[in-house]
Short mmCIF file of C-alpha atoms and ligand atoms in Angstrom, two decimals:
data_model
loop_
_atom_site.label_atom_id
_atom_site.label_comp_id
_atom_site.label_asym_id
_atom_site.label_seq_id
_atom_site.Cartn_x
_atom_site.Cartn_y
_atom_site.Cartn_z
CA UNK A 1 -28.31 2.00 25.06
CA UNK A 2 -27.72 5.40 23.68
CA UNK A 3 -27.67 5.55 20.00
CA UNK A 4 -24.25 6.21 19.60
CA UNK A 5 -23.50 2.76 22.05
CA UNK A 6 -25.77 0.95 19.36
CA UNK A 7 -23.95 2.57 16.46
CA UNK A 8 -20.60 1.17 17.85
CA UNK A 9 -22.42 -2.25 18.72
CA UNK A 10 -23.25 -2.50 14.98
CA UNK A 11 -19.96 -1.07 13.61
CA UNK A 12 -18.07 -4.37 13.63
CA UNK A 13 -20.81 -6.31 11.53
CA UNK A 14 -20.88 -3.66 8.53
CA UNK A 15 -17.87 -5.15 6.10
CA UNK A 16 -16.64 -3.62 3.05
CA UNK A 17 -17.19 -5.35 -0.68
CA UNK A 18 -14.66 -4.83 -3.43
CA UNK A 19 -16.08 -4.36 -6.56
CA UNK A 20 -12.87 -3.69 -8.85
CA UNK A 21 -9.33 -3.07 -8.66
CA UNK A 22 -6.90 -1.63 -11.19
CA UNK A 23 -3.46 -0.59 -11.48
CA UNK A 24 -1.12 1.58 -13.66
CA UNK A 25 2.81 1.17 -14.30
CA UNK A 26 5.18 4.11 -15.93
CA UNK A 27 4.92 3.70 -19.53
CA UNK A 28 8.88 3.75 -19.74
CA UNK A 29 8.89 0.17 -19.16
CA UNK A 30 10.74 -2.19 -16.52
CA UNK A 31 13.93 -1.14 -15.48
CA UNK A 32 16.08 -4.25 -14.66
CA UNK A 33 18.87 -4.51 -11.68
CA UNK A 34 21.66 -4.65 -14.70
CA UNK A 35 20.52 -0.80 -15.40
CA UNK A 36 20.80 0.27 -11.86
CA UNK A 37 24.62 -1.47 -11.92
CA UNK A 38 25.36 1.57 -14.38
CA UNK A 39 24.21 4.10 -11.15
CA UNK A 40 25.58 2.81 -8.38
CA UNK A 41 28.06 0.01 -6.88
CA UNK A 42 25.66 -2.95 -6.92
CA UNK A 43 24.92 -6.23 -8.88
CA UNK A 44 21.75 -8.25 -9.86
CA UNK A 45 23.22 -10.90 -7.53
CA UNK A 46 23.14 -8.59 -4.52
CA UNK A 47 19.65 -7.13 -5.32
CA UNK A 48 18.11 -10.37 -6.06
CA UNK A 49 19.36 -12.44 -2.97
CA UNK A 50 19.59 -9.65 -0.45
CA UNK A 51 15.47 -8.32 -1.92
CA UNK A 52 14.44 -10.76 -4.46
CA UNK A 53 13.69 -7.68 -6.71
CA UNK A 54 14.76 -8.04 -10.37
CA UNK A 55 13.06 -5.20 -12.10
CA UNK A 56 10.98 -2.13 -10.99
CA UNK A 57 9.42 1.06 -13.25
CA UNK A 58 10.24 4.63 -13.01
CA UNK A 59 8.31 7.56 -14.90
CA UNK A 60 10.12 9.36 -17.10
CA UNK A 61 7.69 12.18 -18.20
CA UNK A 62 4.82 10.75 -16.42
CA UNK A 63 3.64 12.52 -13.19
CA UNK A 64 1.88 10.56 -10.20
CA UNK A 65 -1.81 12.02 -11.24
CA UNK A 66 -1.33 10.41 -14.58
CA UNK A 67 -0.60 7.01 -12.68
CA UNK A 68 -3.54 7.78 -10.42
CA UNK A 69 -5.81 8.56 -13.22
CA UNK A 70 -5.35 5.54 -15.44
CA UNK A 71 -5.16 3.34 -12.33
CA UNK A 72 -8.81 4.68 -11.04
CA UNK A 73 -10.50 4.56 -14.33
CA UNK A 74 -9.46 0.65 -14.68
CA UNK A 75 -10.77 0.01 -11.41
CA UNK A 76 -14.10 2.03 -12.21
CA UNK A 77 -14.38 0.52 -15.40
CA UNK A 78 -14.21 -3.00 -13.57
CA UNK A 79 -16.46 -2.06 -10.93
CA UNK A 80 -19.03 -0.70 -13.69
CA UNK A 81 -19.75 2.28 -11.67
CA UNK A 82 -19.94 6.08 -12.89
CA UNK A 83 -18.05 8.91 -11.44
CA UNK A 84 -21.08 10.52 -9.90
CA UNK A 85 -21.60 7.51 -7.65
CA UNK A 86 -18.28 7.94 -5.91
CA UNK A 87 -18.92 9.51 -2.32
CA UNK A 88 -15.38 9.10 -1.30
CA UNK A 89 -11.94 9.38 -2.86
CA UNK A 90 -9.00 9.38 -0.71
CA UNK A 91 -5.26 8.55 -2.05
CA UNK A 92 -2.53 7.22 -0.19
CA UNK A 93 0.67 8.66 -0.93
CA UNK A 94 4.00 10.16 0.06
CA UNK A 95 4.95 11.42 -3.22
CA UNK A 96 2.15 13.59 -4.21
CA UNK A 97 3.16 15.97 -7.52
CA UNK A 98 2.37 18.65 -5.45
CA UNK A 99 2.47 19.81 -1.68
CA UNK A 100 -1.58 21.23 -2.40
CA UNK A 101 -4.13 20.48 -3.72
CA UNK A 102 -3.81 16.66 -3.15
CA UNK A 103 -4.04 14.23 -5.88
CA UNK A 104 -7.49 13.39 -4.82
CA UNK A 105 -8.72 16.75 -5.70
CA UNK A 106 -6.90 16.73 -8.75
CA UNK A 107 -8.63 13.42 -9.64
CA UNK A 108 -12.10 15.08 -8.81
CA UNK A 109 -11.33 17.36 -11.91
CA UNK A 110 -10.09 14.73 -14.40
CA UNK A 111 -12.45 11.89 -13.61
CA UNK A 112 -15.55 14.33 -13.04
CA UNK A 113 -16.42 13.23 -9.45
CA UNK A 114 -18.92 15.05 -7.73
CA UNK A 115 -17.94 18.34 -6.20
CA UNK A 116 -20.07 17.88 -2.81
CA UNK A 117 -17.94 14.37 -2.02
CA UNK A 118 -14.82 13.86 0.31
CA UNK A 119 -11.67 13.96 -1.17
CA UNK A 120 -8.52 14.26 0.33
CA UNK A 121 -4.98 12.74 0.23
CA UNK A 122 -3.44 10.85 3.50
CA UNK A 123 0.16 9.65 4.18
CA UNK A 124 0.66 6.88 6.11
CA UNK A 125 3.78 6.08 4.14
CA UNK A 126 3.81 2.16 3.16
CA UNK A 127 0.59 1.57 5.23
CA UNK A 128 -1.23 4.12 3.60
CA UNK A 129 -4.07 2.13 1.68
CA UNK A 130 -4.91 -0.04 4.68
CA UNK A 131 -5.28 3.35 6.60
CA UNK A 132 -7.19 4.51 3.42
CA UNK A 133 -9.66 1.43 3.28
CA UNK A 134 -10.30 2.24 6.87
CA UNK A 135 -10.97 5.93 6.72
CA UNK A 136 -13.20 5.26 3.51
CA UNK A 137 -15.08 2.56 5.51
CA UNK A 138 -15.74 5.15 7.94
CA UNK A 139 -16.78 8.31 5.78
CA UNK A 140 -18.82 5.77 3.27
CA UNK A 141 -21.31 5.89 6.60
CA UNK A 142 -22.12 9.30 5.97
CA UNK A 143 -21.98 9.37 2.27
CA UNK A 144 -25.01 10.23 0.43
CA UNK A 145 -27.00 7.12 -0.84
CA UNK A 146 -26.65 8.34 -4.52
CA UNK A 147 -22.92 8.11 -4.02
CA UNK A 148 -22.50 4.52 -2.26
CA UNK A 149 -18.83 4.08 -3.38
CA UNK A 150 -15.57 4.97 -2.35
CA UNK A 151 -12.10 4.96 -4.45
CA UNK A 152 -9.16 4.56 -2.65
CA UNK A 153 -5.89 4.12 -3.99
CA UNK A 154 -2.06 4.35 -3.44
CA UNK A 155 -0.23 6.42 -5.79
CA UNK A 156 3.73 6.42 -5.71
CA UNK A 157 6.39 7.86 -7.70
CA UNK A 158 9.22 7.28 -5.23
CA UNK A 159 11.71 8.15 -8.06
CA UNK A 160 11.06 11.51 -7.66
CA UNK A 161 12.56 11.57 -4.42
CA UNK A 162 15.61 8.93 -4.77
CA UNK A 163 19.05 9.72 -4.36
CA UNK A 164 20.47 7.81 -7.08
CA UNK A 165 23.70 7.93 -5.70
CA UNK A 166 22.62 6.02 -2.62
CA UNK A 167 22.72 2.37 -3.23
CA UNK A 168 21.15 1.58 0.22
CA UNK A 169 17.90 2.79 -1.19
CA UNK A 170 17.68 3.35 -4.66
CA UNK A 171 17.73 -0.12 -5.70
CA UNK A 172 14.66 -0.83 -3.90
CA UNK A 173 11.97 1.51 -4.80
CA UNK A 174 9.82 1.40 -7.99
CA UNK A 175 6.59 3.65 -9.23
CA UNK A 176 3.20 2.34 -9.55
CA UNK A 177 -0.44 3.16 -8.74
CA UNK A 178 -2.93 1.14 -7.61
CA UNK A 179 -6.48 1.67 -7.08
CA UNK A 180 -9.87 -0.15 -5.22
CA UNK A 181 -13.73 0.56 -5.25
CA UNK A 182 -15.22 -0.52 -2.65
CA UNK A 183 -18.79 0.06 -0.69
CA UNK A 184 -20.16 -1.01 2.49
CA UNK A 185 -21.55 -4.68 3.11
CA UNK A 186 -23.13 -6.68 5.51
CA UNK A 187 -22.15 -9.85 3.52
CA UNK A 188 -18.36 -9.34 2.89
CA UNK A 189 -16.77 -9.14 6.70
CA UNK A 190 -14.02 -6.41 7.52
CA UNK A 191 -11.85 -5.57 10.09
CA UNK A 192 -8.84 -3.90 10.37
CA UNK A 193 -6.25 -2.67 12.94
CA UNK A 194 -3.72 0.66 12.18
CA UNK A 195 -1.32 1.71 14.51
CA UNK A 196 2.05 4.02 14.76
CA UNK A 197 4.95 4.87 16.80
CA UNK A 198 7.98 6.69 16.75
CA UNK A 199 10.97 5.27 18.29
CA UNK A 200 13.26 7.49 15.86
CA UNK A 201 12.14 9.53 13.30
CA UNK A 202 15.09 9.19 11.59
CA UNK A 203 15.07 5.41 10.90
CA UNK A 204 13.11 6.28 7.75
CA UNK A 205 11.87 9.56 6.41
CA UNK A 206 11.86 11.90 3.40
CA UNK A 207 12.81 15.28 3.85
CA UNK A 208 10.99 18.18 3.56
CA UNK A 209 10.45 21.90 4.35
CA UNK A 210 12.39 21.96 7.47
CA UNK A 211 15.05 20.21 6.27
CA UNK A 212 15.49 22.92 3.23
CA UNK A 213 15.41 25.55 6.05
CA UNK A 214 18.06 24.16 7.79
CA UNK A 215 20.12 23.87 4.75
CA UNK A 216 19.60 19.95 3.78
CA UNK A 217 18.04 19.34 0.23
CA UNK A 218 14.11 18.25 0.93
CA UNK A 219 12.43 15.39 -0.99
CA UNK A 220 15.07 12.42 -0.52
CA UNK A 221 14.13 8.99 1.19
CA UNK A 222 17.01 8.04 3.99
CA UNK A 223 16.61 4.74 5.35
CA UNK A 224 18.31 2.42 7.67
CA UNK A 225 17.51 -0.66 6.54
CA UNK A 226 18.33 -3.15 9.21
CA UNK A 227 16.48 -1.40 11.58
CA UNK A 228 13.36 -1.37 9.49
CA UNK A 229 14.24 -4.60 8.38
CA UNK A 230 13.75 -5.67 12.21
CA UNK A 231 10.79 -3.67 12.77
CA UNK A 232 9.09 -5.35 9.87
CA UNK A 233 9.47 -8.94 10.77
CA UNK A 234 8.35 -8.14 14.23
CA UNK A 235 5.16 -5.85 13.48
CA UNK A 236 3.94 -8.19 10.73
CA UNK A 237 3.10 -11.65 12.53
CA UNK A 238 1.92 -9.18 15.41
CA UNK A 239 -0.36 -7.48 13.32
CA UNK A 240 -1.56 -10.62 11.66
CA UNK A 241 -2.21 -12.36 15.21
CA UNK A 242 -4.22 -9.36 16.07
CA UNK A 243 -6.20 -9.68 13.25
CA UNK A 244 -6.84 -13.53 13.65
CA UNK A 245 -7.91 -13.17 17.16
CA UNK A 246 -10.20 -10.25 16.75
CA UNK A 247 -11.87 -12.32 14.01
CA UNK A 248 -11.61 -15.78 15.96
CA UNK A 249 -9.71 -17.21 13.06
CA UNK A 250 -6.32 -19.53 12.71
CA UNK A 251 -4.06 -18.26 10.13
CA UNK A 252 -5.08 -21.80 8.20
CA UNK A 253 -8.63 -20.25 7.70
CA UNK A 254 -7.06 -17.77 5.60
CA UNK A 255 -6.81 -18.00 1.69
CA UNK A 256 -4.21 -15.37 1.39
CA UNK A 257 -1.43 -13.11 3.04
CA UNK A 258 -0.69 -10.05 1.16
CA UNK A 259 2.33 -8.21 2.90
CA UNK A 260 3.54 -4.81 2.06
CA UNK A 261 5.71 -5.65 -0.83
CA UNK A 262 9.34 -4.43 0.53
CA UNK A 263 11.84 -7.33 0.77
CA UNK A 264 11.33 -11.04 -0.13
CA UNK A 265 13.44 -11.84 2.78
CA UNK A 266 10.87 -10.29 5.04
CA UNK A 267 8.37 -12.01 3.84
CA UNK A 268 10.23 -15.07 4.44
CA UNK A 269 11.22 -14.36 7.91
CA UNK A 270 7.33 -14.14 8.57
CA UNK A 271 6.62 -17.31 6.94
CA UNK A 272 8.98 -19.00 9.21
CA UNK A 273 8.43 -17.25 12.34
CA UNK A 274 4.43 -18.05 12.19
CA UNK A 275 5.08 -21.83 10.83
CA UNK A 276 3.08 -20.76 7.58
CA UNK A 277 2.72 -22.42 4.63
CA UNK A 278 4.93 -20.19 2.15
CA UNK A 279 1.99 -20.50 -0.95
CA UNK A 280 -0.23 -18.71 1.27
CA UNK A 281 2.04 -15.52 0.90
CA UNK A 282 1.47 -13.61 -2.46
CA UNK A 283 4.34 -12.23 -3.72
CA UNK A 284 5.15 -10.00 -6.71
CA UNK A 285 8.04 -7.45 -5.53
CA UNK A 286 10.11 -9.35 -8.03
CA UNK A 287 8.53 -7.33 -10.88
CA UNK A 288 8.03 -3.98 -9.19
CA UNK A 289 10.38 -3.27 -5.89
CA UNK A 290 9.15 -1.21 -3.31
CA UNK A 291 5.73 0.83 -4.46
CA UNK A 292 5.21 2.32 -0.97
CA UNK A 293 1.63 2.38 -0.31
CA UNK A 294 0.75 1.23 -3.97
CA UNK A 295 2.15 -2.30 -3.13
CA UNK A 296 -0.89 -3.91 -1.47
CA UNK A 297 -3.43 -2.77 -4.35
CA UNK A 298 -0.97 -3.76 -6.89
CA UNK A 299 -0.73 -7.16 -5.48
CA UNK A 300 -4.59 -7.63 -5.04
CA UNK A 301 -4.72 -6.20 -8.92
CA UNK A 302 -1.96 -9.03 -10.03
CA UNK A 303 -3.69 -11.60 -8.12
CA UNK A 304 -7.48 -10.66 -9.25
CA UNK A 305 -5.66 -10.44 -12.95
CA UNK A 306 -4.23 -13.88 -12.37
CA UNK A 307 -7.53 -15.24 -11.53
CA UNK A 308 -6.42 -16.04 -7.58
CA UNK A 309 -9.14 -14.18 -5.94
CA UNK A 310 -12.74 -16.10 -5.64
CA UNK A 311 -15.80 -14.70 -3.98
CA UNK A 312 -15.79 -15.62 -0.36
CA UNK A 313 -12.22 -16.06 0.33
CA UNK A 314 -10.29 -14.38 2.96
CA UNK A 315 -7.42 -12.58 2.76
CA UNK A 316 -4.99 -10.75 5.21
CA UNK A 317 -3.19 -7.47 3.94
CA UNK A 318 -0.41 -6.31 6.29
CA UNK A 319 1.37 -3.06 5.75
CA UNK A 320 4.17 -1.47 7.41
CA UNK A 321 6.36 1.88 6.68
CA UNK A 322 8.02 4.98 7.87
CA UNK A 323 6.48 6.30 10.62
CA UNK A 324 6.51 3.97 12.38
CA UNK A 325 2.88 3.01 10.76
CA UNK A 326 1.34 0.05 10.19
CA UNK A 327 -2.01 -1.51 9.20
CA UNK A 328 -3.80 -4.99 8.83
CA UNK A 329 -7.39 -6.16 7.61
CA UNK A 330 -8.89 -8.90 7.23
CA UNK A 331 -11.36 -8.83 4.04
CA UNK A 332 -13.71 -10.96 2.21
CA UNK A 333 -13.03 -11.13 -1.19
O1 UT7 B 401 8.94 0.32 2.58
C1 UT7 B 401 9.75 1.21 3.29
C2 UT7 B 401 10.26 -0.47 4.14
N1 UT7 B 401 11.55 -0.79 3.59
C3 UT7 B 401 12.03 -1.99 4.09
O2 UT7 B 401 11.38 -2.79 4.18
C4 UT7 B 401 13.62 -2.11 4.23
C5 UT7 B 401 13.90 -3.06 4.94
N2 UT7 B 401 15.39 -3.54 5.05
C6 UT7 B 401 15.64 -4.19 4.09
O3 UT7 B 401 15.06 -4.76 3.07
C7 UT7 B 401 17.33 -4.63 4.01
O4 UT7 B 401 17.59 -4.46 5.16
C8 UT7 B 401 17.87 -4.04 2.74
C9 UT7 B 401 17.73 -4.84 1.53
C10 UT7 B 401 17.65 -2.29 2.80
C11 UT7 B 401 19.26 -4.21 3.04
O5 UT7 B 401 19.67 -5.42 3.22
P1 UT7 B 401 20.61 -5.68 4.46
O6 UT7 B 401 21.19 -6.99 4.18
O7 UT7 B 401 20.20 -5.61 5.68
O8 UT7 B 401 21.86 -5.09 4.21
P2 UT7 B 401 22.74 -4.25 5.05
O9 UT7 B 401 22.31 -2.72 4.81
O10 UT7 B 401 23.00 -5.10 6.32
O11 UT7 B 401 24.05 -4.08 4.14
C12 UT7 B 401 25.29 -5.09 3.90
C13 UT7 B 401 26.20 -4.52 2.89
C14 UT7 B 401 26.51 -3.58 3.41
O12 UT7 B 401 28.12 -3.33 3.01
P3 UT7 B 401 29.41 -3.67 4.68
O13 UT7 B 401 29.22 -2.24 5.09
O14 UT7 B 401 28.80 -4.86 4.79
O15 UT7 B 401 30.52 -3.92 3.36
C15 UT7 B 401 26.12 -2.55 2.34
O16 UT7 B 401 26.90 -1.12 2.30
O17 UT7 B 401 25.40 -4.55 1.73
C16 UT7 B 401 26.13 -3.19 1.18
N3 UT7 B 401 24.85 -2.80 0.27
C17 UT7 B 401 24.82 -3.12 -0.96
N4 UT7 B 401 25.68 -3.44 -1.43
C18 UT7 B 401 25.32 -3.67 -3.40
C19 UT7 B 401 23.62 -1.94 0.67
N5 UT7 B 401 22.95 -2.10 -0.45
C20 UT7 B 401 23.84 -2.29 -1.57
C21 UT7 B 401 23.37 -2.66 -2.67
N6 UT7 B 401 24.29 -3.30 -3.84
N7 UT7 B 401 22.24 -1.83 -3.29
#
């Protein structure tokens, strides 16, 4: 066996240990559906029955980096690690404050992270946190031994790219950041899949520079909801089954399933399709709406705060988003 073949053979046995999770919400407070009724032709009844969302948060003066910093500080403090021990800092986001520099680089300065560690943002839309974990796991292998920890965030301010006259989108999303501190571990099995495919790039997108060049406004989310719904209820069970098959496990062996929190009805469809127990699937979207890449770490944070996560439990996280992108992981708490 070559060294490369040996490394590849060993790699699946290198897991991820979660040392701490943290979160941050806009300080302006929760925005109930009744407020959205004042902006567009909608109703609390429609939003709750079609999505399950009751409230969400929007930043007033706050920026994405402020949310990211607060979430990272909480996760690092709970993990009991110091900034100089961070070897990798990745922020999943599609709503950075600036196109450049990245939120990760801005965090480096604000948190005092080492200057010669790896820091960058990645954009895999709502699947971004899972892409981030998988990327961090690979980068940690080559991190300096004195910096064995990765800080991985999902940090989003979708309110900055919402058309608040479009009832099809503006009632769905909310701002939030959430973070996790992880390290490589042979005791905490971890496996992940990530994928992407583009059938139609206009199904779900946030306009940008090319749009502006062609006279359309940049920075606005557009979505064909039903198409995305159909994709979601197909890819989530498929991804969960793929992860279970690789781990040689059944769904009954899993303690919690954490889906990207976009719509209650998507999760109910998945539960039904997989003949699963509804209580296995954690849901907190009623409080936050769809927070894109922040939704999965925000769910892990809430579960941890509620005392639902016990050492050794198996958790499947599964996300999907614009691209389309998707990802799923089996992690061990
Ligand atoms: O993280 C990104 C991933 N995104 C998603 O996962 C979103 C996936 N899609 C969905 O969650 C659902 O498709 C939506 C919640 C976006 C929409 O629900 P739906 O049941 O698929 O509604 P629809 O698009 O089929 O629209 C049904 C009706 C339409 O009216 P007409 O044409 O039947 O008269 C819409 O105009 O509901 C109307 N509608 C609304 N009515 C009141 C759409 N949005 C609203 C609204 N309030 N906010």
